[in-house]
Amino acid sequence: MTIADVQSSPRRPSTSPIVRAQGIRKTFRMGESAVTVLKHVDLSVKRGEFLAIEGRSGSGKSTLLHILGALDEADGGSVEYEGVDVLSLNGSARSKLRNKSFGFVFQFYHLLPELNVLENTLLAAMIEFSWLTFRSNRVALRAKAAEVLDQLGMGHRLKHRPSQLSGGERQRVAIARALMNEPQVLYADEPTGNLDVETGTQIMGVLAKLHRDKGQTIVMVTHDRTIAHQADRVLVLREGRLQTPGESAEIQP
Amino acid sequence: MYKLHLILKYLRKRRIAWVSLIAVMLCTTMVLVVISVMGGWLRMFKESFHGLSGDIIVHGESLAGFPDYQEMIDELEKRPEITAVVPTIETFGLININDLQKAGVVVIGYPIDQIGKVNRFPQSLFRQYQQYLDDAESGTHTPAEREKLRQDAAWYVQHPTFDLPLSPDTYRSLQPNAVKLGIEPATYPGMIMGSGVLGIHKEKNGQDMVRPERLYELWVKLLVLPISGDKAPTNLEQDKTEKTFWIVDDSRTKIWQNDRQSVYIPFDVAQKMLGMDEHHYTDADTGQPAVDPARTRDLQVDVKPGVSLQAAKQVVELIVEGVQSKREQAAIAAGHPLEETYPIDVETWEESQQTFITAIEHEKVLVTVLFSLISVVAIFLIFCIFYMIVVEKTKDIGIIKSVGATSSGVAGIFLGYGLAIGVCGGFMGLLLGYLIVHNINFLHTEMGKLLGIQIWNPEVYAFDTIPNTMDPKEVSIIVGIAVISSVLGALLPAMRAARMNPVEALRFE
């Protein structure tokens, strides 16, 4: 199976794993000292599943998410997306995967300050299409971005800049940007970590609705057990390994 | 798409990039102005000097000139490569202008009716050419009148003359003492003065030229020293020649050195005054009558357009040598070999001015190199600014990469940014450079008025106006280099941005 096949595959409920990781290892080196954050991580994510990975700060959960999302490389092990070994892909193919198949939501929103809400949302589409294609489909793409934003309750703030938005609004825009290219998997890295409880609950409501209504596959990492337990399944990252809560190893569904 | 979008956003929002843009603009302007002025100076130099001489000059190395020039002219004009040959004389003299001014000058003898065939001297004349054009441009005439004035100017270019412009009675009234002595002032020959000799040149602050009133009522006494063609010693008491002229016109060739020290008189008058006309004498050694042939100092040769000057020069050399050789053989056959030779040099107009042209070309190269070195500073400035921008935008680079931008795409943003700055800065520099070069004489005049300084000294630069034209080829090269320099300045920061790990970039604080 090629990346092209992966990208063209329709989103459908399935029990087959869409993402599978085996034996992932990751060590950070700073001078002579080395810290191994991921010792041997095995993971399987089913299509349409809402998986939460819980862990303390510094446990390596964000690193695991970055590796699963082809943002970072592992020192060992493999990550398969739709049967394709992500870690063996070249930089360009990984970029394409991040653009078309994966969506990212970060704790600190990471919106481009020079772009307004609509432009930030359109960023993934701008990267996907050439100038000519984008220009010719501009109206449809803008309408789609506006619709996504509207569904997230941001339809009235299309022309605002990130600096003019609240934390919750920024995170909604970040979710809209992640959803713009209709990703197969949405990776959320502490999506409520920078928000107050009420706003965090609203954002979790958005993710839960996406999962429930559209069958969106979501992999979320969080340090907040309450937040984590809103997912279908929770795994705990402890001492570089994934465990089910209260267990010493992951329990396969 | 995102690259163009972000480049435009960054151009508008990142004001620090405007510093790069201004640096590129100023460097482009600086180099354009310098190269245009230097290049224009070189062009003016070549055009002006070529405009005052034939394509090829047969030059007598001695002030005594050389004989048999008419035979040379006849032979040369038979050649298909050559359109015209005109003899000229150049020597030195002293003048007294109406007892108002006395000066040392270069005296040039022109056969005025022919000189237009080999150079553009007639177009340098004021009374017989330029005044009609000035009048036509003054805006006080109807289109028909302007056309008539232009036709008059064109007619005079074809028919320049040393004839006196005023009536004989006027000249008589101007020199009543001469009339009393039985001298007819109206028979004095005409003299054309270099405009600078009369003080007719632009003021140092660039003001328009001021012309003396009643210019054509001034007499000029010219003193020259004849130089015999034979070996007879010169007797300064007896051999000096003095003659009175009337000023009939003034010439502005725009070459400062020429205009400030040259006077022009009829060729035959110059020949007579210098003893270069044919004259008979008794040989001191043999006691036999002898003939000193007419001589000239130079022959100005006009070559047919399209003919190689070097090829034509070889033809001229052969003919000149042939005529000289014939004369020597005739003398040997007559039993009295020539004791005196007349060294002749044949050179193209460029070769005759090679010393100056080479010096200016070298100066142009030197100045170009110096200013290019200064411009390298702009590349480093762009590099520093882009490096700062890349550091400042590290998180943005991580965001863009996380959304799917490739490393080459990220590099493309910053290279495109550099290109945009180069293109905008280059063209803004071109616009500013054009405005400065186009108005450089006005700016120079205003600076002269305001600050009392004179950067362009005509005594140094040979011309009284600063060149104000731009060479499209040079402009294209300079703007092109500005664009390339900007991209080069952005190259390393772009590569750094491309190599950034997206996760590290996202964590950057």
GROMACS .gro file of C-alpha atoms in nm, chain B residues 276-493:
model
  218
  529MET     CA    1   5.317   7.621  -4.435
  530ASP     CA    2   5.192   7.738  -4.774
  531GLU     CA    3   5.396   7.672  -5.083
  532HIS     CA    4   5.671   7.929  -5.120
  533HIS     CA    5   5.980   7.977  -5.324
  534TYR     CA    6   6.320   8.057  -5.179
  535THR     CA    7   6.687   8.045  -5.264
  536ASP     CA    8   6.874   7.751  -5.124
  537ALA     CA    9   7.143   7.888  -4.895
  538ASP     CA   10   7.384   7.603  -4.977
  539THR     CA   11   7.348   7.582  -5.354
  540GLY     CA   12   7.227   7.931  -5.433
  541GLN     CA   13   6.964   7.769  -5.654
  542PRO     CA   14   6.593   7.855  -5.640
  543ALA     CA   15   6.397   7.602  -5.444
  544VAL     CA   16   6.032   7.534  -5.356
  545ASP     CA   17   5.905   7.465  -5.009
  546PRO     CA   18   5.585   7.263  -5.066
  547ALA     CA   19   5.259   7.340  -4.891
  548ARG     CA   20   5.218   7.150  -4.568
  549THR     CA   21   4.945   7.053  -4.329
  550ARG     CA   22   4.959   6.923  -3.975
  551ASP     CA   23   4.684   6.663  -3.996
  552LEU     CA   24   4.455   6.490  -4.239
  553GLN     CA   25   4.116   6.398  -4.097
  554VAL     CA   26   3.985   6.090  -4.277
  555ASP     CA   27   3.619   5.992  -4.275
  556VAL     CA   28   3.562   5.621  -4.326
  557LYS     CA   29   3.254   5.475  -4.486
  558PRO     CA   30   3.008   5.343  -4.224
  559GLY     CA   31   3.050   4.972  -4.161
  560VAL     CA   32   3.414   4.960  -4.268
  561SER     CA   33   3.658   4.838  -4.005
  562LEU     CA   34   3.869   5.126  -3.882
  563GLN     CA   35   4.175   4.904  -3.852
  564ALA     CA   36   4.136   4.784  -4.210
  565ALA     CA   37   4.088   5.143  -4.329
  566LYS     CA   38   4.388   5.250  -4.123
  567GLN     CA   39   4.608   4.999  -4.307
  568VAL     CA   40   4.488   5.137  -4.640
  569VAL     CA   41   4.566   5.492  -4.527
  570GLU     CA   42   4.911   5.391  -4.403
  571LEU     CA   43   4.993   5.228  -4.735
  572ILE     CA   44   4.887   5.532  -4.933
  573VAL     CA   45   5.070   5.775  -4.705
  574GLU     CA   46   5.386   5.567  -4.721
  575GLY     CA   47   5.348   5.542  -5.099
  576VAL     CA   48   5.328   5.920  -5.142
  577GLN     CA   49   5.621   5.978  -4.906
  578SER     CA   50   5.827   5.714  -5.085
  579LYS     CA   51   5.748   5.867  -5.425
  580ARG     CA   52   5.872   6.205  -5.303
  581GLU     CA   53   6.194   6.057  -5.170
  582GLN     CA   54   6.259   5.866  -5.493
  583ALA     CA   55   6.190   6.178  -5.700
  584ALA     CA   56   6.441   6.370  -5.489
  585ILE     CA   57   6.702   6.095  -5.532
  586ALA     CA   58   6.638   6.089  -5.906
  587ALA     CA   59   6.686   6.468  -5.916
  588GLY     CA   60   7.023   6.422  -5.749
  589HIS     CA   61   6.951   6.589  -5.420
  590PRO     CA   62   6.825   6.339  -5.165
  591LEU     CA   63   6.595   6.484  -4.901
  592GLU     CA   64   6.776   6.593  -4.592
  593GLU     CA   65   6.461   6.649  -4.395
  594THR     CA   66   6.194   6.392  -4.330
  595TYR     CA   67   5.845   6.460  -4.203
  596PRO     CA   68   5.747   6.190  -3.955
  597ILE     CA   69   5.384   6.092  -3.994
  598ASP     CA   70   5.173   5.885  -3.765
  599VAL     CA   71   4.845   5.722  -3.873
  600GLU     CA   72   4.600   5.632  -3.600
  601THR     CA   73   4.231   5.579  -3.548
  602TRP     CA   74   4.044   5.836  -3.342
  603GLU     CA   75   4.030   5.593  -3.049
  604GLU     CA   76   4.405   5.535  -3.063
  605SER     CA   77   4.465   5.909  -3.069
  606GLN     CA   78   4.270   5.941  -2.742
  607GLN     CA   79   4.380   5.607  -2.598
  608THR     CA   80   4.557   5.762  -2.301
  609PHE     CA   81   4.240   5.932  -2.183
  610ILE     CA   82   3.998   5.655  -2.279
  611THR     CA   83   4.205   5.386  -2.105
  612ALA     CA   84   4.238   5.602  -1.795
  613ILE     CA   85   3.861   5.658  -1.780
  614GLU     CA   86   3.787   5.290  -1.845
  615HIS     CA   87   4.022   5.193  -1.564
  616GLU     CA   88   3.865   5.451  -1.335
  617LYS     CA   89   3.521   5.315  -1.418
  618VAL     CA   90   3.631   4.961  -1.334
  619LEU     CA   91   3.793   5.081  -1.012
  620VAL     CA   92   3.487   5.274  -0.900
  621THR     CA   93   3.260   4.983  -0.994
  622VAL     CA   94   3.468   4.742  -0.787
  623LEU     CA   95   3.476   4.979  -0.490
  624PHE     CA   96   3.102   5.037  -0.492
  625SER     CA   97   3.035   4.668  -0.550
  626LEU     CA   98   3.236   4.595  -0.237
  627ILE     CA   99   3.019   4.839  -0.047
  628SER     CA  100   2.716   4.662  -0.189
  629VAL     CA  101   2.838   4.333  -0.047
  630VAL     CA  102   2.753   4.490   0.288
  631ALA     CA  103   2.390   4.478   0.176
  632ILE     CA  104   2.416   4.101   0.131
  633PHE     CA  105   2.543   4.065   0.487
  634LEU     CA  106   2.273   4.299   0.610
  635ILE     CA  107   2.007   4.086   0.443
  636PHE     CA  108   2.173   3.774   0.581
  637CYS     CA  109   2.167   3.915   0.936
  638ILE     CA  110   1.808   4.037   0.910
  639PHE     CA  111   1.688   3.709   0.762
  640TYR     CA  112   1.875   3.514   1.025
  641MET     CA  113   1.696   3.720   1.288
  642ILE     CA  114   1.363   3.665   1.115
  643VAL     CA  115   1.422   3.289   1.097
  644VAL     CA  116   1.507   3.281   1.469
  645GLU     CA  117   1.204   3.495   1.547
  646LYS     CA  118   0.983   3.276   1.329
  647THR     CA  119   1.114   2.943   1.458
  648LYS     CA  120   0.780   2.852   1.613
  649ASP     CA  121   0.597   2.948   1.294
  650ILE     CA  122   0.830   2.720   1.099
  651GLY     CA  123   0.737   2.437   1.336
  652ILE     CA  124   0.366   2.513   1.290
  653ILE     CA  125   0.394   2.522   0.911
  654LYS     CA  126   0.586   2.195   0.910
  655SER     CA  127   0.336   2.031   1.144
  656VAL     CA  128   0.059   2.122   0.903
  657GLY     CA  129   0.246   1.953   0.620
  658ALA     CA  130   0.496   2.195   0.469
  659THR     CA  131   0.807   2.025   0.332
  660SER     CA  132   1.159   2.143   0.413
  661SER     CA  133   1.200   2.272   0.057
  662GLY     CA  134   0.869   2.453   0.096
  663VAL     CA  135   0.991   2.626   0.411
  664ALA     CA  136   1.319   2.717   0.238
  665GLY     CA  137   1.110   2.848  -0.050
  666ILE     CA  138   0.927   3.088   0.182
  667PHE     CA  139   1.250   3.258   0.289
  668LEU     CA  140   1.415   3.243  -0.053
  669GLY     CA  141   1.098   3.386  -0.203
  670TYR     CA  142   1.100   3.649   0.068
  671GLY     CA  143   1.458   3.739  -0.028
  672LEU     CA  144   1.361   3.740  -0.394
  673ALA     CA  145   1.065   3.969  -0.325
  674ILE     CA  146   1.288   4.206  -0.131
  675GLY     CA  147   1.546   4.195  -0.411
  676VAL     CA  148   1.288   4.259  -0.682
  677CYS     CA  149   1.110   4.537  -0.489
  678GLY     CA  150   1.437   4.692  -0.365
  679GLY     CA  151   1.599   4.658  -0.708
  680PHE     CA  152   1.314   4.826  -0.890
  681MET     CA  153   1.272   5.096  -0.626
  682GLY     CA  154   1.648   5.153  -0.655
  683LEU     CA  155   1.611   5.170  -1.033
  684LEU     CA  156   1.335   5.428  -0.999
  685LEU     CA  157   1.532   5.638  -0.751
  686GLY     CA  158   1.850   5.598  -0.955
  687TYR     CA  159   1.669   5.707  -1.270
  688LEU     CA  160   1.529   6.014  -1.096
  689ILE     CA  161   1.871   6.108  -0.962
  690VAL     CA  162   2.060   6.044  -1.288
  691HIS     CA  163   1.794   6.215  -1.496
  692ASN     CA  164   1.801   6.526  -1.275
  693ILE     CA  165   2.165   6.508  -1.173
  694ASN     CA  166   2.259   6.844  -1.323
  695PHE     CA  167   1.965   7.013  -1.152
  696LEU     CA  168   2.053   6.845  -0.822
  697HIS     CA  169   2.416   6.944  -0.867
  698THR     CA  170   2.313   7.304  -0.931
  699GLU     CA  171   2.085   7.311  -0.627
  700MET     CA  172   2.355   7.156  -0.409
  701GLY     CA  173   2.595   7.418  -0.541
  702LYS     CA  174   2.352   7.693  -0.444
  703LEU     CA  175   2.267   7.543  -0.108
  704LEU     CA  176   2.600   7.414   0.015
  705GLY     CA  177   2.840   7.606  -0.207
  706ILE     CA  178   3.016   7.287  -0.312
  707GLN     CA  179   3.102   7.167  -0.657
  708ILE     CA  180   3.145   6.793  -0.700
  709TRP     CA  181   3.165   6.787  -1.077
  710ASN     CA  182   3.453   7.011  -1.170
  711PRO     CA  183   3.461   7.059  -1.549
  712GLU     CA  184   3.833   7.128  -1.534
  713VAL     CA  185   3.881   6.775  -1.403
  714TYR     CA  186   3.610   6.589  -1.590
  715ALA     CA  187   3.649   6.763  -1.928
  716PHE     CA  188   3.275   6.833  -1.966
  717ASP     CA  189   3.069   7.111  -1.819
  718THR     CA  190   2.761   6.892  -1.771
  719ILE     CA  191   2.730   6.568  -1.578
  720PRO     CA  192   2.624   6.273  -1.796
  721ASN     CA  193   2.258   6.196  -1.731
  722THR     CA  194   2.183   5.889  -1.936
  723MET     CA  195   2.152   5.526  -1.832
  724ASP     CA  196   2.263   5.229  -2.036
  725PRO     CA  197   1.979   4.970  -2.040
  726LYS     CA  198   2.231   4.685  -2.047
  727GLU     CA  199   2.415   4.814  -1.741
  728VAL     CA  200   2.083   4.881  -1.564
  729SER     CA  201   1.964   4.525  -1.630
  730ILE     CA  202   2.289   4.380  -1.496
  731ILE     CA  203   2.286   4.596  -1.181
  732VAL     CA  204   1.920   4.524  -1.097
  733GLY     CA  205   1.981   4.155  -1.170
  734ILE     CA  206   2.278   4.152  -0.933
  735ALA     CA  207   2.067   4.324  -0.666
  736VAL     CA  208   1.802   4.051  -0.695
  737ILE     CA  209   2.060   3.771  -0.691
  738SER     CA  210   2.238   3.931  -0.393
  739SER     CA  211   1.914   3.940  -0.197
  740VAL     CA  212   1.845   3.575  -0.267
  741LEU     CA  213   2.205   3.491  -0.172
  742GLY     CA  214   2.168   3.686   0.153
  743ALA     CA  215   1.854   3.485   0.233
  744LEU     CA  216   2.005   3.150   0.130
  745LEU     CA  217   2.175   3.043   0.453
  746PRO     CA  218   1.886   3.149   0.681
   0.00000   0.00000   0.00000
